[in-house]
Tab-separated table of C-alpha atoms and ligand atoms in Angstrom:
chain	number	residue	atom	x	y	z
A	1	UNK	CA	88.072	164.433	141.051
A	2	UNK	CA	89.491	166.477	137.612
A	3	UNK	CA	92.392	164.395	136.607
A	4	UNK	CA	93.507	167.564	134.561
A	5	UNK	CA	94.196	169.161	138.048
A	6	UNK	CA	96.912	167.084	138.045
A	7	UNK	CA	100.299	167.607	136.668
A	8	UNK	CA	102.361	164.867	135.435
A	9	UNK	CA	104.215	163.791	138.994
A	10	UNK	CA	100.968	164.245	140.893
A	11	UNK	CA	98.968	162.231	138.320
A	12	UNK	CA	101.990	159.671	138.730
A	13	UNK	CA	101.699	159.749	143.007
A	14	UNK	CA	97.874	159.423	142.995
A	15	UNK	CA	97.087	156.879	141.077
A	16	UNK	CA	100.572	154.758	140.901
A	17	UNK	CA	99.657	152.779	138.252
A	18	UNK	CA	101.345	150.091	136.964
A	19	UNK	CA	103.237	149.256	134.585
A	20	UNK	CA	104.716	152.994	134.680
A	21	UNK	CA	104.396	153.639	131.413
A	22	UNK	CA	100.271	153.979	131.607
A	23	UNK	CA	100.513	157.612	133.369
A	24	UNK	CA	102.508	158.730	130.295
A	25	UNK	CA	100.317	157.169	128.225
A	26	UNK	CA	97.099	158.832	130.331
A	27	UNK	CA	98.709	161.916	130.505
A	28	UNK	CA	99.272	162.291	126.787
A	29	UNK	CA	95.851	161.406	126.549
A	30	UNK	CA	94.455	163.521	128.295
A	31	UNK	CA	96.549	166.706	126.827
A	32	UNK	CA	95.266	165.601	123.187
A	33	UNK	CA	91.776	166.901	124.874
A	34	UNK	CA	90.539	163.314	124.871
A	35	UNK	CA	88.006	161.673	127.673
A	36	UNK	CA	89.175	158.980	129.792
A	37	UNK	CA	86.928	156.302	127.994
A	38	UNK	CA	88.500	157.474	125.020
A	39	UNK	CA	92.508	156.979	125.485
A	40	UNK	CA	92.976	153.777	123.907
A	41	UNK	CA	96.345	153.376	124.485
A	42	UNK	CA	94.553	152.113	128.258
A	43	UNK	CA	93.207	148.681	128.576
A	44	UNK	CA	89.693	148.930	129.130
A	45	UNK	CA	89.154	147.676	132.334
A	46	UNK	CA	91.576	150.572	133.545
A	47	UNK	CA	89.454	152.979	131.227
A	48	UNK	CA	86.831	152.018	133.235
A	49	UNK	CA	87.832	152.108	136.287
A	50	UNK	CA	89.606	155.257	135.930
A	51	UNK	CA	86.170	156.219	134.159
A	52	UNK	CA	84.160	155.919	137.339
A	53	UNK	CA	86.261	157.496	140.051
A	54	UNK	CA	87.878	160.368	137.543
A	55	UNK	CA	86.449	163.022	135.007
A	56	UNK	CA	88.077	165.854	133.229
A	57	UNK	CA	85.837	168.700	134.285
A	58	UNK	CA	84.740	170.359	131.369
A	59	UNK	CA	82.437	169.644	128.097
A	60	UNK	CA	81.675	171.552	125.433
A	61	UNK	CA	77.802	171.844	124.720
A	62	UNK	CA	77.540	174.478	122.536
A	63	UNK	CA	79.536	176.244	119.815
A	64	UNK	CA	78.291	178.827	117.827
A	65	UNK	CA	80.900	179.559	114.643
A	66	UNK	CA	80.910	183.231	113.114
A	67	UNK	CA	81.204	184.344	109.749
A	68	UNK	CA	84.521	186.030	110.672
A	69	UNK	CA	85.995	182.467	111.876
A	70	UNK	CA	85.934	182.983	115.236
A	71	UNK	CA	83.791	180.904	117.803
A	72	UNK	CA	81.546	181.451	120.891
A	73	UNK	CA	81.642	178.039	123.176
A	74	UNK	CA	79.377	176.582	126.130
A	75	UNK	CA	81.303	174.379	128.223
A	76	UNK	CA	79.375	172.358	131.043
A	77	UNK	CA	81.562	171.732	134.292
A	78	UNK	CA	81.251	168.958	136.502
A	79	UNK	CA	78.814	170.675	139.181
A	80	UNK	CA	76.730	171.982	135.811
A	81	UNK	CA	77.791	175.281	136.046
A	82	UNK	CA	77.919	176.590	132.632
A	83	UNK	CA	80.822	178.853	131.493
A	84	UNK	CA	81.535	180.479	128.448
A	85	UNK	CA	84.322	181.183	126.227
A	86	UNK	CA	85.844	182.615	122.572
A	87	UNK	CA	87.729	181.575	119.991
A	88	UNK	CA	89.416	183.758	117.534
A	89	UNK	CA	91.669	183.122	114.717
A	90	UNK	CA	94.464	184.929	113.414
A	91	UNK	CA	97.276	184.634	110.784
A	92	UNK	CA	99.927	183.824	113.062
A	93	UNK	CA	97.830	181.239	115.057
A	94	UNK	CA	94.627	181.395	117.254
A	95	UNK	CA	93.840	182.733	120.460
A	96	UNK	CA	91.312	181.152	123.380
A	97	UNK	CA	89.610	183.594	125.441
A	98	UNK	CA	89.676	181.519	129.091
A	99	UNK	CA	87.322	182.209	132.149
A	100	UNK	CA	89.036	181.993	135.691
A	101	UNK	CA	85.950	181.879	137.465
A	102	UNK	CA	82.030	181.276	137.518
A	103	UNK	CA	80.472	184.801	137.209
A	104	UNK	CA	82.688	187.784	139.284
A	105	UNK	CA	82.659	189.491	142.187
A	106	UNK	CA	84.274	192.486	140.980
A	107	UNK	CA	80.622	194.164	139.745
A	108	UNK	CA	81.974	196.221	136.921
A	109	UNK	CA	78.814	198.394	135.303
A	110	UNK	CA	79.333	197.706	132.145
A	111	UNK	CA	79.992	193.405	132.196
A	112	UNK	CA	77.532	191.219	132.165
A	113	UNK	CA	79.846	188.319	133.854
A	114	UNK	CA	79.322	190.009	136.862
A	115	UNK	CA	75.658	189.907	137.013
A	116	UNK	CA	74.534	187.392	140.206
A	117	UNK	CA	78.049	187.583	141.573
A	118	UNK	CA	80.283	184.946	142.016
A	119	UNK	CA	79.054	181.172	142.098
A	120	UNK	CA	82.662	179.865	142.456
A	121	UNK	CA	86.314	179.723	141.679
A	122	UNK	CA	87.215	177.235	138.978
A	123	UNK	CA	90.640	174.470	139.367
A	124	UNK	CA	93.201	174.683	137.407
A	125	UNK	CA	92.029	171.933	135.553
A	126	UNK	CA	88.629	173.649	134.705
A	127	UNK	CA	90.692	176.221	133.020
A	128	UNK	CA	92.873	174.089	131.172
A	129	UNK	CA	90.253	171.748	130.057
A	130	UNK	CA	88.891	174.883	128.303
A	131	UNK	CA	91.849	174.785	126.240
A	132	UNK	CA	92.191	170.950	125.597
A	133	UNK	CA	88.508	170.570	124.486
A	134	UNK	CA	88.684	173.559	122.091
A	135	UNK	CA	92.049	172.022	120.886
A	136	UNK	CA	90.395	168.560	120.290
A	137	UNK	CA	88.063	170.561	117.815
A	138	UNK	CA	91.247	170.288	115.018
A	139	UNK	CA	89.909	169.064	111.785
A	140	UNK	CA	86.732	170.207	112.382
A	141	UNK	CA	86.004	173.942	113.031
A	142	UNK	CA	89.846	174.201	114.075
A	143	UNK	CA	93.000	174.129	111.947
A	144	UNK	CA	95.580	173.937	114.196
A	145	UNK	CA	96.293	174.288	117.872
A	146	UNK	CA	95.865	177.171	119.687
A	147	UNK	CA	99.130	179.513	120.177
A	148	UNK	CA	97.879	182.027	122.268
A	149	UNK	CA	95.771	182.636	125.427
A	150	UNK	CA	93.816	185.633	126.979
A	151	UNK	CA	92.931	184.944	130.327
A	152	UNK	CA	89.473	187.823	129.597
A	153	UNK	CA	86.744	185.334	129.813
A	154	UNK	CA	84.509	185.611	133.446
A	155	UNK	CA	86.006	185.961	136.275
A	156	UNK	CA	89.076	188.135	137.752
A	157	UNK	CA	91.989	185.984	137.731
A	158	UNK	CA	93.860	187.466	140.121
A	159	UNK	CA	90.471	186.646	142.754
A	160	UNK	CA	91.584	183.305	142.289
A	161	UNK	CA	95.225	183.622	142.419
A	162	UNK	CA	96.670	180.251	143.258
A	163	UNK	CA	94.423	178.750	140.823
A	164	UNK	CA	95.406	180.936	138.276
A	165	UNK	CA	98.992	179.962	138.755
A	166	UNK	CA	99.137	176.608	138.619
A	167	UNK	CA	96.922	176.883	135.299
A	168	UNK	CA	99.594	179.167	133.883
A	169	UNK	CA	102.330	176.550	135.015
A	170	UNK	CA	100.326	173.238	133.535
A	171	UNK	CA	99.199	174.424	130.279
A	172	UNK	CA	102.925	176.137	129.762
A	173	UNK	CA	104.711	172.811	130.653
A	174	UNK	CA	106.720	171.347	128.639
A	175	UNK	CA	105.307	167.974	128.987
A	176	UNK	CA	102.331	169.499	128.222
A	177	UNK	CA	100.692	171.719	125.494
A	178	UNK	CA	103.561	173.944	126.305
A	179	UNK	CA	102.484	177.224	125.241
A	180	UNK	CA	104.184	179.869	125.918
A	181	UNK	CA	104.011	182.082	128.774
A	182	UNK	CA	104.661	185.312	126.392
A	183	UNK	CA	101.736	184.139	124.275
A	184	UNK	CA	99.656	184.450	127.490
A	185	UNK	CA	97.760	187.878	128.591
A	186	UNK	CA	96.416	187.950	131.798
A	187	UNK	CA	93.440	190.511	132.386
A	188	UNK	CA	93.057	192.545	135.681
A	189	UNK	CA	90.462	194.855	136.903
A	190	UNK	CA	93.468	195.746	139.129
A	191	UNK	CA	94.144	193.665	142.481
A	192	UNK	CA	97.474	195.677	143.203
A	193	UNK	CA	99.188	193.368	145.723
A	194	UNK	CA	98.427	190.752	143.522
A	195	UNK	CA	100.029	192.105	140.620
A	196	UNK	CA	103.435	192.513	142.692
A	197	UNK	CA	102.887	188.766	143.648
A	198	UNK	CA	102.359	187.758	140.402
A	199	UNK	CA	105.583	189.401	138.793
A	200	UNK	CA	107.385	188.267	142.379
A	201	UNK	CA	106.572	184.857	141.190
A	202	UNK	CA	107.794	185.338	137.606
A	203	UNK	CA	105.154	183.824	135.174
A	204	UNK	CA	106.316	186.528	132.826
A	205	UNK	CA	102.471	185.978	131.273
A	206	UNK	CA	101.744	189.858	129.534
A	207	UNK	CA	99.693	191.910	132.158
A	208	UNK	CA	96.583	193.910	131.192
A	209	UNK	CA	94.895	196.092	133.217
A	210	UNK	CA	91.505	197.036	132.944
A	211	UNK	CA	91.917	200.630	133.391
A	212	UNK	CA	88.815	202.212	131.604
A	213	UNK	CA	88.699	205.991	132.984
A	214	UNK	CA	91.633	208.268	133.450
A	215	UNK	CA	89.896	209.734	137.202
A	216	UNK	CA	89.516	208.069	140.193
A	217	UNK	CA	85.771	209.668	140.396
A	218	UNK	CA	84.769	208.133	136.857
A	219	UNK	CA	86.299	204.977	137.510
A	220	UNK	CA	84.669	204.613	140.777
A	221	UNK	CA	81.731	204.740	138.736
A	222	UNK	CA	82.695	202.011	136.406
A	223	UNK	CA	84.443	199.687	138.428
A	224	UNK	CA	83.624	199.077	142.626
A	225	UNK	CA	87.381	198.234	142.917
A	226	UNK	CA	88.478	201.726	141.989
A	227	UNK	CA	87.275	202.199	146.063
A	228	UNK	CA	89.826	200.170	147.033
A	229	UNK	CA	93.156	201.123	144.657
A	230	UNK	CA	93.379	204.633	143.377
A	231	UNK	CA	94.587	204.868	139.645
A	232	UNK	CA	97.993	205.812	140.700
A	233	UNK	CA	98.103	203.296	142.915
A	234	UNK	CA	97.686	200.918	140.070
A	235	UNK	CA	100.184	202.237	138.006
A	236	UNK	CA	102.820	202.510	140.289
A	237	UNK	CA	101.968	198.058	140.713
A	238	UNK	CA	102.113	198.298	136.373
A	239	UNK	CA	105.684	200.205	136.710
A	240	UNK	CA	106.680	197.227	139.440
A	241	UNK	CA	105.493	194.212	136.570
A	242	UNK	CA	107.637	196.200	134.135
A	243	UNK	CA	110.568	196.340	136.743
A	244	UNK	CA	110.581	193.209	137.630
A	245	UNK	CA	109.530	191.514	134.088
A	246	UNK	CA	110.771	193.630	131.455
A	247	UNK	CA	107.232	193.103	129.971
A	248	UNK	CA	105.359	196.529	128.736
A	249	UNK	CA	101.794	196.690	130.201
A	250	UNK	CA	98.758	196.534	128.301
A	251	UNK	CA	95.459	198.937	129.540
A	252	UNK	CA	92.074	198.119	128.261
A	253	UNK	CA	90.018	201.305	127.574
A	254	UNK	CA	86.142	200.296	127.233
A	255	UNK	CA	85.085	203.644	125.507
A	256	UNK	CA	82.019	204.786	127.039
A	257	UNK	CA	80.130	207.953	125.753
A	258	UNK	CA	80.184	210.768	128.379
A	259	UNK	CA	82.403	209.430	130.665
A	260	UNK	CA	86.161	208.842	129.060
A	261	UNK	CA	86.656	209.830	125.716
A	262	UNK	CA	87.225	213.493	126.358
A	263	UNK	CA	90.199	215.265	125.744
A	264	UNK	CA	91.271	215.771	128.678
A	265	UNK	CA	91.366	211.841	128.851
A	266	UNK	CA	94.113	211.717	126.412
A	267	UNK	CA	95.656	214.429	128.678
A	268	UNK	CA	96.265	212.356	131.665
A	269	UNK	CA	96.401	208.931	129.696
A	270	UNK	CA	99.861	211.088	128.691
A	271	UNK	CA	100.682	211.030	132.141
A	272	UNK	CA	99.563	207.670	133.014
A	273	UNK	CA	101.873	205.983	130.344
A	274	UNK	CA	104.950	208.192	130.806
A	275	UNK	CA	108.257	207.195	131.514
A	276	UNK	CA	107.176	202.706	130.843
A	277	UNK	CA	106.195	201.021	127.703
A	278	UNK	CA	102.870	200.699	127.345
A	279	UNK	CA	99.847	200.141	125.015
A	280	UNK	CA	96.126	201.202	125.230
A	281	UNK	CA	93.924	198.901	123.596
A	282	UNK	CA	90.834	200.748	122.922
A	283	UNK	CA	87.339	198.691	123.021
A	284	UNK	CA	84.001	199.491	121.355
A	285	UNK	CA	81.733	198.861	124.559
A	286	UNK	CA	79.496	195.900	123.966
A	287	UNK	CA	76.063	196.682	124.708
A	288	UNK	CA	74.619	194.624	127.520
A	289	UNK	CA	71.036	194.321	127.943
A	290	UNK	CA	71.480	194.590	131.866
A	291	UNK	CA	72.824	197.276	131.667
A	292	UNK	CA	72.136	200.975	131.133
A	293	UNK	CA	76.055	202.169	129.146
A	294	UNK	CA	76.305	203.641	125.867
A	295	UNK	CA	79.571	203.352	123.647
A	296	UNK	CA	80.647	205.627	120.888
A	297	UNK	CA	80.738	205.752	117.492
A	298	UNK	CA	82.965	204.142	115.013
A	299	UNK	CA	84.337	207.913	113.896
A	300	UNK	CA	84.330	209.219	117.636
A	301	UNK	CA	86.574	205.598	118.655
A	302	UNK	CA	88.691	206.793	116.163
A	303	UNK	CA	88.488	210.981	116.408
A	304	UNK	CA	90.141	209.373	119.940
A	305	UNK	CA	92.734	206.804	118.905
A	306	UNK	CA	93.921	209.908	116.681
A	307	UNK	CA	94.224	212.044	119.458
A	308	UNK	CA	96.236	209.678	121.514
A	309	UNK	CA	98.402	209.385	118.703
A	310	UNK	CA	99.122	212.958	118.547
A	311	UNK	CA	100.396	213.064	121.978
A	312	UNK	CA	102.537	209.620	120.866
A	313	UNK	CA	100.855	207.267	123.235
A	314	UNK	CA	100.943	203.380	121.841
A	315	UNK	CA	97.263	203.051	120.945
A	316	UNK	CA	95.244	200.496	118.754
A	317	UNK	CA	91.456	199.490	118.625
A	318	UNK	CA	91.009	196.336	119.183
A	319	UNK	CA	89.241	194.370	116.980
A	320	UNK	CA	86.002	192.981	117.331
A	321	UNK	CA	85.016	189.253	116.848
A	322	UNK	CA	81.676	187.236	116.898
A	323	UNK	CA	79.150	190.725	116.577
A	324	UNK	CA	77.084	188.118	115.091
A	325	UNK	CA	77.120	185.585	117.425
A	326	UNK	CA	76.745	187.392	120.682
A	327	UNK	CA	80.325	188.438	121.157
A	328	UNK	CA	80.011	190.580	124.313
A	329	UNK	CA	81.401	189.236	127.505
A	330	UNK	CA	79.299	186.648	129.613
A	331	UNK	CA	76.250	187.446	127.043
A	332	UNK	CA	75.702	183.767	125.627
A	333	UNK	CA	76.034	181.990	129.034
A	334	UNK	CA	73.501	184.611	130.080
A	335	UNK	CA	71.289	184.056	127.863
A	336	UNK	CA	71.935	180.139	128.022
A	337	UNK	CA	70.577	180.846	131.987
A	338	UNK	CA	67.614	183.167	130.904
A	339	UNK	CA	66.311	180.433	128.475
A	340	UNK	CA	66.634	177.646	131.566
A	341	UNK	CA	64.615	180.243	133.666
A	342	UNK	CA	61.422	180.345	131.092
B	401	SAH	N1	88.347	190.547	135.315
B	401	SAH	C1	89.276	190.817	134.255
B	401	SAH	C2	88.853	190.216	132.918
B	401	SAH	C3	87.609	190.857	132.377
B	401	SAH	S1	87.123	190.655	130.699
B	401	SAH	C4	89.466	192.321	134.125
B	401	SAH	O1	88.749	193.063	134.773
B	401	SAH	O2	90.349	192.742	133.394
B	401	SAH	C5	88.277	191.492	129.694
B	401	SAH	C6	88.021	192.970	129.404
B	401	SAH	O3	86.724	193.233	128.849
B	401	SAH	C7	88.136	193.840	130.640
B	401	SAH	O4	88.907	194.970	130.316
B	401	SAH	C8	86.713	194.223	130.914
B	401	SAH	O5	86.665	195.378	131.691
B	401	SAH	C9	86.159	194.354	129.514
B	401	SAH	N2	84.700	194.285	129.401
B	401	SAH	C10	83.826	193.591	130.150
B	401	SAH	N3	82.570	193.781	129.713
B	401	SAH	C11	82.634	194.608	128.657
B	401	SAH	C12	81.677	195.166	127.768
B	401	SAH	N4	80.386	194.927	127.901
B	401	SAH	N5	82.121	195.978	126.776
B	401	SAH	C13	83.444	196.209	126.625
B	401	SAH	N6	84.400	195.728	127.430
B	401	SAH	C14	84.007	194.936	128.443
């Protein structure tokens, strides 16, 4: 069992320890990212005993560091699945790029965490353990903690809702590493009943939606789930977060030569984003060897951006990390699994 499933009145229930004091000092433990054999504020017999019915679900065995700063990581989970993750700094604090699941069922054509489906869902400890081992990394590669989450590593949170949730509660507690909920982006290919659940249940986290074509024949293409929810479908659930939230929505735009960059596409992203904030966030496609997508050019990324612009749509390209490092999504745990294969 993942202790960091746990929050601080269930870890008190389960294991009633005694004196009191030792969950607080366990708990605080295990938020500074350390392993149970490790919190010496614990006598060592407890250590140990704790030790062998109790882990903390996630390791770090790999961590490649970019020239830009940022940072690719392996973690190994209990079952040794492998999942992968990013770091990236910035001059108002650091964000950690968090996977909600192992691989994704949501077959998008152009992401390579999709590729051999989903294995499984992970806890809500899995995903924050992600956080509190890349945290325990200060003084080495890391200056200080990290401020801000995207939750855009493998996976489609909102496939593993109740998960998801209790993540967002844990690693926002204020007993805990407390960040905060409007430092948190949450990243969906679009699960429209979900969406109204999750601003129902008021995490106020920033949505983004991963809209990526401005048709419902192109994005069928792109993305299976575009079946299932038309586009206006999932903008009238964006208009309901913003209702309900006050928070403007975010749409990820993968740019993909010959499929969305026209102008027409800046057309109907017009209509898409009227009468709500919103922001696009334009993304240079990263190549993935499985698959058979071509981005566009630096000047045609921009030739676009412009052109949203001059119909006064909110619009940025976002910027890239880790090119050197394999920065695309899902590519280093892939090719973590291709070298196991040989
Ligand atoms: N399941 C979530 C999180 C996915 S990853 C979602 O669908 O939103 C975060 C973003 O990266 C998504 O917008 C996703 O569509 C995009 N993405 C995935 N693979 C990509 C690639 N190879 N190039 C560019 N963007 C990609």
């Amino acid at each position: 069992m993942n202790l960091l499933d746990l929050d601080f009145d269930e870890l008190a229930l389960t294991l009633d320890l005694s004196p009191s004091y030792r969950v607080k000092q366990l708990y605080s433990g295990l938020q500074a990212g350390l392993k149970i054999q490790e919190i010496s504020a614990l006598p060592l017999a407890l250590r140990q005993e704790l030790g062998e019915k109790y882990t903390v679900g996630v390791e770090i065995i790999e961590k490649l560091v970019s020239v830009d700063g940022s940072m690719k990581l392996l973690y190994r989970l209990d079952d040794g699945n492998i999942i992968e993750g990013v770091f990236m700094p910035h001059d108002y604090g650091s964000t950690l790029c968090v996977s909600t699941q192992v691989g994704c069922r949501m077959g998008c054509a152009f992401c390579a965490s999709g590729i051999g489906g989903l294995v499984r869902n992970l806890t809500s400890g899995e995903m924050l353990g992600q956080v509190l081992s890349v945290n325990r990394l200060k003084g080495g590669p890391l200056e200080r903690n990290i401020t801000n989450l995207v939750l855009m590593g493998s996976g489609e949170p909102l496939d593993n809702y109740d998960n998801v949730v209790k993540f967002l509660r844990l690693v926002s507690s204020e007993d805990g590493i407390n960040i905060s909920r409007r430092n948190i982006s949450l990243s969906t290919c679009g699960l429209t009943d979900r969406i109204r659940q999750l601003a129902d249940d008021g995490l106020g986290v920033t949505l983004s939606i991963s809209l990526h074509a401005t048709t419902d024949e192109i994005r069928r293409q792109l993305m299976p789930i575009a079946n299932k929810y038309s586009i206006s479908e999932v903008v009238d659930a964006a208009k309901y977060y913003f209702n309900k939230t006050g928070r403007r929505i975010i749409y990820e735009y993968s740019m993909i030569k010959g499929k969305n960059i026209d102008y027409f596409d800046v057309k109907r992203l017009k209509e898409i984003t009227k009468g709500y904030p919103s922001h696009i966030n334009l993304i240079m496609l990263n190549p993935v060897k499985e698959k058979h997508l071509e981005g566009c050019t630096k000047s045609e990324a921009e030739r676009f951006l412009g052109r949203l612009h001059a119909e006064k749509i909110s619009a940025t390209i976002r910027k890239s990390f880790g090119s050197d490092i394999m920065g695309a999504c899902g590519q280093l745990r892939r090719s973590y699994l291709d070298s196991k294969k040989e």
